Amino acid sequence: MSSPIHTPAEDRYEHLPYRRASRSGLDLPAFSFGLWQKFGPEHGYEKRREIILHAFDLGITHFDNADRYGPPTRGAQKFFGQVLAQDLAPYRDELILSTKAGNPIGASPYQKGASRKSLLASLEHSLRDLGTDYVDVFYSHSPDLTTPLEETVGALVSAVGQGKALYAGISNYLPDRARKAAALLREAGVPLLVHQPRYSIFDRRPERNGLLAAAAEDGFGLVVYSPLAQGLLTDKYLVDIPDGARARDSAFLSPDVIDATYRERAAALNKIAEERGQSLAQLALQWVLRRPEVTSALIGASSTGQLDHNLQALDFPPLTEAELASIDEHGVHGTGLKL
Ligand SMILES: NC(=O)c1ccc[n+]([C@@H]2O[C@H](COP(=O)([O-])OP(=O)(O)OC[C@H]3O[C@@H](n4cnc5c(N)ncnc54)[C@H](OP(=O)(O)O)[C@@H]3O)[C@@H](O)[C@H]2O)c1
């Protein structure tokens, strides 16, 4: 860690809109940044640090993590803790840090599932890795149907009560369970801040299963992940699979989804974007953010250039009804995804 401490850009709050998380008092940046992949040690400290600091300079205040992220498990949080210590500690009050627990991270029975033990032990460990006394949002990463929802919600309430988290979140919950969790949290005086589902032109579940409606009615925000379908909703795979792209080296995006059907749909969407004078990535991001239920689009990036490019998505005029209809025609649910 020999490079000088970073001085954040003075104009960092002039780039992005901040959107209120439903009925809470908290505003989140229209774009949040996630450290799911390529944020472990094998990807080089300086390159990863540069991306995080660039994001902060562009007004991204919200950094999303989980105990699992890296690789290896816990690698991304340890890395973020280093950047926090080196560069961002004076700006901790300006950061929204989130972490999640409950997806498997080890062989122990307490390293999986949404029991009180598993969630709170993971949170303690995450706070140590991140080098902070509290996270802003603590999520139950996935529903655990073998654990009473009351126990999971109780752990989130305890985390907030102990000052180890400021707000509670859930992720990947179907609408019925999300509504029940929201009701239990409300009763406990810790209203559900946000739900984190996957949502993109190629993943329409939040529209179809009623999650968007639940968010509006129950008053929680949506921080939607993989809005670019991990890169499938960019122009990078239209012809080939470039070196270094996620589809070449990730356990979560296999090259076999990049088939003729995918390419035909992506090319048609790319054409709609071109007619608007923007890229497919920018179209896809603008598309998720058109919905008022969506508080923030939770993106990843493997370079600062991708961030610069993607954050320009909101510089374009709103999508028209005709454009939305054309997007629906080619944005077929399930394209490129293992559902
Ligand atoms: N709650 C959950 O269960 C869950 C699950 C998954 C993700 N998440 C969260 O959501 C975050 C974002 O997920 P994601 O990374 O899948 O989001 P994404 O924004 O859909 O995909 C990001 C990836 O797309 C590629 N990309 C981005 N901009 C590009 C551009 N302009 N041109 C070409 N390629 C571009 C990059 O990959 P390459 O350059 O490497 O190809 C980048 O890493 C995660 O970090 C995590 O915080 C949560």
Short mmCIF file of C-alpha atoms in Angstrom, two decimals, residues 47-221:
data_model
loop_
_atom_site.label_atom_id
_atom_site.label_comp_id
_atom_site.label_asym_id
_atom_site.label_seq_id
_atom_site.Cartn_x
_atom_site.Cartn_y
_atom_site.Cartn_z
CA LYS A 47 -6.64 -1.71 -9.84
CA ARG A 48 -9.49 -2.60 -7.49
CA ARG A 49 -8.74 0.40 -5.26
CA GLU A 50 -8.81 2.71 -8.28
CA ILE A 51 -12.31 1.49 -9.24
CA ILE A 52 -13.69 2.04 -5.71
CA LEU A 53 -12.18 5.50 -5.39
CA HIS A 54 -13.36 6.47 -8.86
CA ALA A 55 -16.87 5.36 -7.97
CA PHE A 56 -16.78 7.53 -4.84
CA ASP A 57 -15.48 10.47 -6.89
CA LEU A 58 -18.49 10.06 -9.18
CA GLY A 59 -20.93 10.25 -6.27
CA ILE A 60 -21.47 6.55 -5.65
CA THR A 61 -21.82 6.50 -1.90
CA HIS A 62 -23.26 3.01 -1.60
CA PHE A 63 -20.93 -0.01 -1.71
CA ASP A 64 -22.52 -3.43 -1.51
CA ASN A 65 -20.69 -6.41 -0.09
CA ALA A 66 -21.37 -9.85 1.35
CA ASP A 67 -19.41 -12.34 3.40
CA ARG A 68 -19.19 -14.55 0.28
CA TYR A 69 -17.76 -12.00 -2.14
CA GLY A 70 -14.24 -12.24 -3.53
CA PRO A 71 -13.19 -14.80 -4.45
CA PRO A 72 -12.16 -16.19 -2.02
CA THR A 73 -14.96 -15.93 0.54
CA ARG A 74 -14.41 -12.78 2.62
CA GLY A 75 -11.81 -11.52 0.11
CA ALA A 76 -13.86 -8.56 -1.11
CA GLN A 77 -14.68 -7.33 2.39
CA LYS A 78 -11.06 -7.59 3.51
CA PHE A 79 -10.05 -5.64 0.42
CA PHE A 80 -12.70 -2.97 1.03
CA GLY A 81 -11.51 -2.73 4.65
CA GLN A 82 -8.01 -1.92 3.35
CA VAL A 83 -9.32 0.86 1.10
CA LEU A 84 -11.46 2.20 3.92
CA ALA A 85 -8.46 2.29 6.22
CA GLN A 86 -6.12 3.78 3.63
CA ASP A 87 -8.35 6.29 1.88
CA LEU A 88 -11.95 6.51 2.92
CA ALA A 89 -11.98 6.41 6.74
CA PRO A 90 -12.36 10.21 6.99
CA TYR A 91 -15.45 9.89 4.78
CA ARG A 92 -17.16 7.04 6.66
CA ASP A 93 -20.15 9.30 7.41
CA GLU A 94 -20.65 9.76 3.66
CA LEU A 95 -20.67 6.05 2.89
CA ILE A 96 -23.51 3.55 2.85
CA LEU A 97 -21.87 0.16 3.40
CA SER A 98 -23.96 -2.95 3.18
CA THR A 99 -23.23 -6.56 3.86
CA LYS A 100 -25.23 -9.76 3.68
CA ALA A 101 -25.18 -13.12 5.39
CA GLY A 102 -26.93 -16.43 5.10
CA ASN A 103 -25.65 -17.91 1.84
CA PRO A 104 -23.19 -20.77 2.41
CA ILE A 105 -19.63 -19.71 3.17
CA GLY A 106 -18.17 -22.81 4.79
CA ALA A 107 -18.70 -26.34 6.02
CA SER A 108 -19.89 -25.40 9.50
CA PRO A 109 -23.64 -25.60 10.19
CA TYR A 110 -23.33 -21.97 11.34
CA GLN A 111 -21.86 -20.81 8.04
CA LYS A 112 -25.09 -21.12 6.09
CA GLY A 113 -28.76 -20.37 6.45
CA ALA A 114 -30.60 -17.52 8.09
CA SER A 115 -30.50 -18.65 11.74
CA ARG A 116 -29.77 -16.07 14.41
CA LYS A 117 -26.37 -17.71 15.01
CA SER A 118 -25.37 -17.74 11.35
CA LEU A 119 -26.44 -14.15 10.62
CA LEU A 120 -25.00 -12.50 13.70
CA ALA A 121 -21.72 -14.48 13.68
CA SER A 122 -21.23 -13.52 10.04
CA LEU A 123 -21.99 -9.86 10.76
CA GLU A 124 -19.37 -9.76 13.55
CA HIS A 125 -16.81 -11.24 11.17
CA SER A 126 -17.76 -8.81 8.40
CA LEU A 127 -17.36 -5.81 10.69
CA ARG A 128 -13.84 -7.02 11.55
CA ASP A 129 -12.99 -7.54 7.87
CA LEU A 130 -14.39 -4.16 6.86
CA GLY A 131 -12.73 -2.44 9.81
CA THR A 132 -15.85 -0.54 10.78
CA ASP A 133 -18.08 -0.54 13.87
CA TYR A 134 -21.28 -0.68 11.89
CA VAL A 135 -22.67 -1.33 8.45
CA ASP A 136 -25.43 0.85 7.12
CA VAL A 137 -27.54 -2.01 5.80
CA PHE A 138 -27.47 -5.62 6.98
CA TYR A 139 -29.23 -8.08 4.69
CA SER A 140 -30.55 -11.58 4.98
CA HIS A 141 -28.94 -12.72 1.73
CA SER A 142 -31.57 -15.31 0.74
CA PRO A 143 -34.75 -16.75 2.19
CA ASP A 144 -34.15 -19.83 4.34
CA LEU A 145 -37.32 -21.89 4.43
CA THR A 146 -35.89 -24.17 7.16
CA THR A 147 -35.55 -21.32 9.66
CA PRO A 148 -38.58 -19.55 11.16
CA LEU A 149 -38.89 -16.12 9.59
CA GLU A 150 -39.33 -14.70 13.11
CA GLU A 151 -35.81 -15.91 14.00
CA THR A 152 -34.25 -14.36 10.88
CA VAL A 153 -36.08 -11.09 11.38
CA GLY A 154 -35.14 -11.16 15.08
CA ALA A 155 -31.47 -11.33 14.12
CA LEU A 156 -31.84 -8.29 11.83
CA VAL A 157 -33.63 -6.40 14.60
CA SER A 158 -30.86 -7.32 17.07
CA ALA A 159 -28.17 -6.13 14.66
CA VAL A 160 -29.88 -2.75 14.47
CA GLY A 161 -30.58 -2.68 18.22
CA GLN A 162 -26.91 -3.35 18.97
CA GLY A 163 -25.84 -0.52 16.65
CA LYS A 164 -24.04 -2.93 14.33
CA ALA A 165 -26.35 -1.99 11.47
CA LEU A 166 -28.39 1.13 10.86
CA TYR A 167 -31.03 -0.49 8.65
CA ALA A 168 -32.34 -3.95 7.79
CA GLY A 169 -32.60 -5.48 4.32
CA ILE A 170 -33.60 -8.73 2.65
CA SER A 171 -32.53 -10.18 -0.68
CA ASN A 172 -33.93 -12.74 -3.11
CA TYR A 173 -37.18 -13.11 -1.10
CA LEU A 174 -40.36 -13.79 -3.06
CA PRO A 175 -43.09 -11.20 -2.52
CA ASP A 176 -45.15 -13.15 0.06
CA ARG A 177 -42.20 -13.78 2.34
CA ALA A 178 -40.93 -10.25 1.76
CA ARG A 179 -44.28 -8.85 2.88
CA LYS A 180 -44.24 -11.06 5.99
CA ALA A 181 -40.69 -9.98 6.81
CA ALA A 182 -41.68 -6.34 6.28
CA ALA A 183 -44.64 -6.75 8.64
CA LEU A 184 -42.51 -8.40 11.36
CA LEU A 185 -39.82 -5.74 11.04
CA ARG A 186 -42.41 -2.96 11.21
CA GLU A 187 -43.88 -4.47 14.39
CA ALA A 188 -40.38 -4.54 15.89
CA GLY A 189 -39.87 -0.85 15.08
CA VAL A 190 -37.19 -1.54 12.46
CA PRO A 191 -38.94 -0.95 9.12
CA LEU A 192 -37.55 -2.86 6.16
CA LEU A 193 -35.36 -0.39 4.26
CA VAL A 194 -34.64 -2.29 1.06
CA HIS A 195 -35.06 -5.54 -0.77
CA GLN A 196 -32.36 -6.66 -3.21
CA PRO A 197 -33.76 -8.66 -6.14
CA ARG A 198 -32.29 -9.39 -9.57
CA TYR A 199 -33.98 -7.23 -12.21
CA SER A 200 -33.08 -6.46 -15.80
CA ILE A 201 -34.47 -6.45 -19.33
CA PHE A 202 -33.70 -10.19 -19.33
CA ASP A 203 -35.06 -10.94 -15.84
CA ARG A 204 -38.64 -9.80 -15.44
CA ARG A 205 -39.53 -11.64 -12.25
CA PRO A 206 -40.03 -8.54 -10.08
CA GLU A 207 -42.65 -7.32 -12.58
CA ARG A 208 -44.34 -10.68 -12.94
CA ASN A 209 -44.35 -11.99 -9.40
CA GLY A 210 -45.66 -8.82 -7.80
CA LEU A 211 -42.47 -7.70 -6.05
CA LEU A 212 -42.62 -4.20 -7.57
CA ALA A 213 -46.17 -3.86 -6.29
CA ALA A 214 -45.23 -5.24 -2.85
CA ALA A 215 -42.41 -2.69 -2.56
CA ALA A 216 -44.75 0.18 -3.36
CA GLU A 217 -47.50 -1.02 -1.03
CA ASP A 218 -45.30 -2.09 1.88
CA GLY A 219 -42.98 0.89 1.60
CA PHE A 220 -39.56 -0.66 1.04
CA GLY A 221 -37.07 0.34 -1.64
#
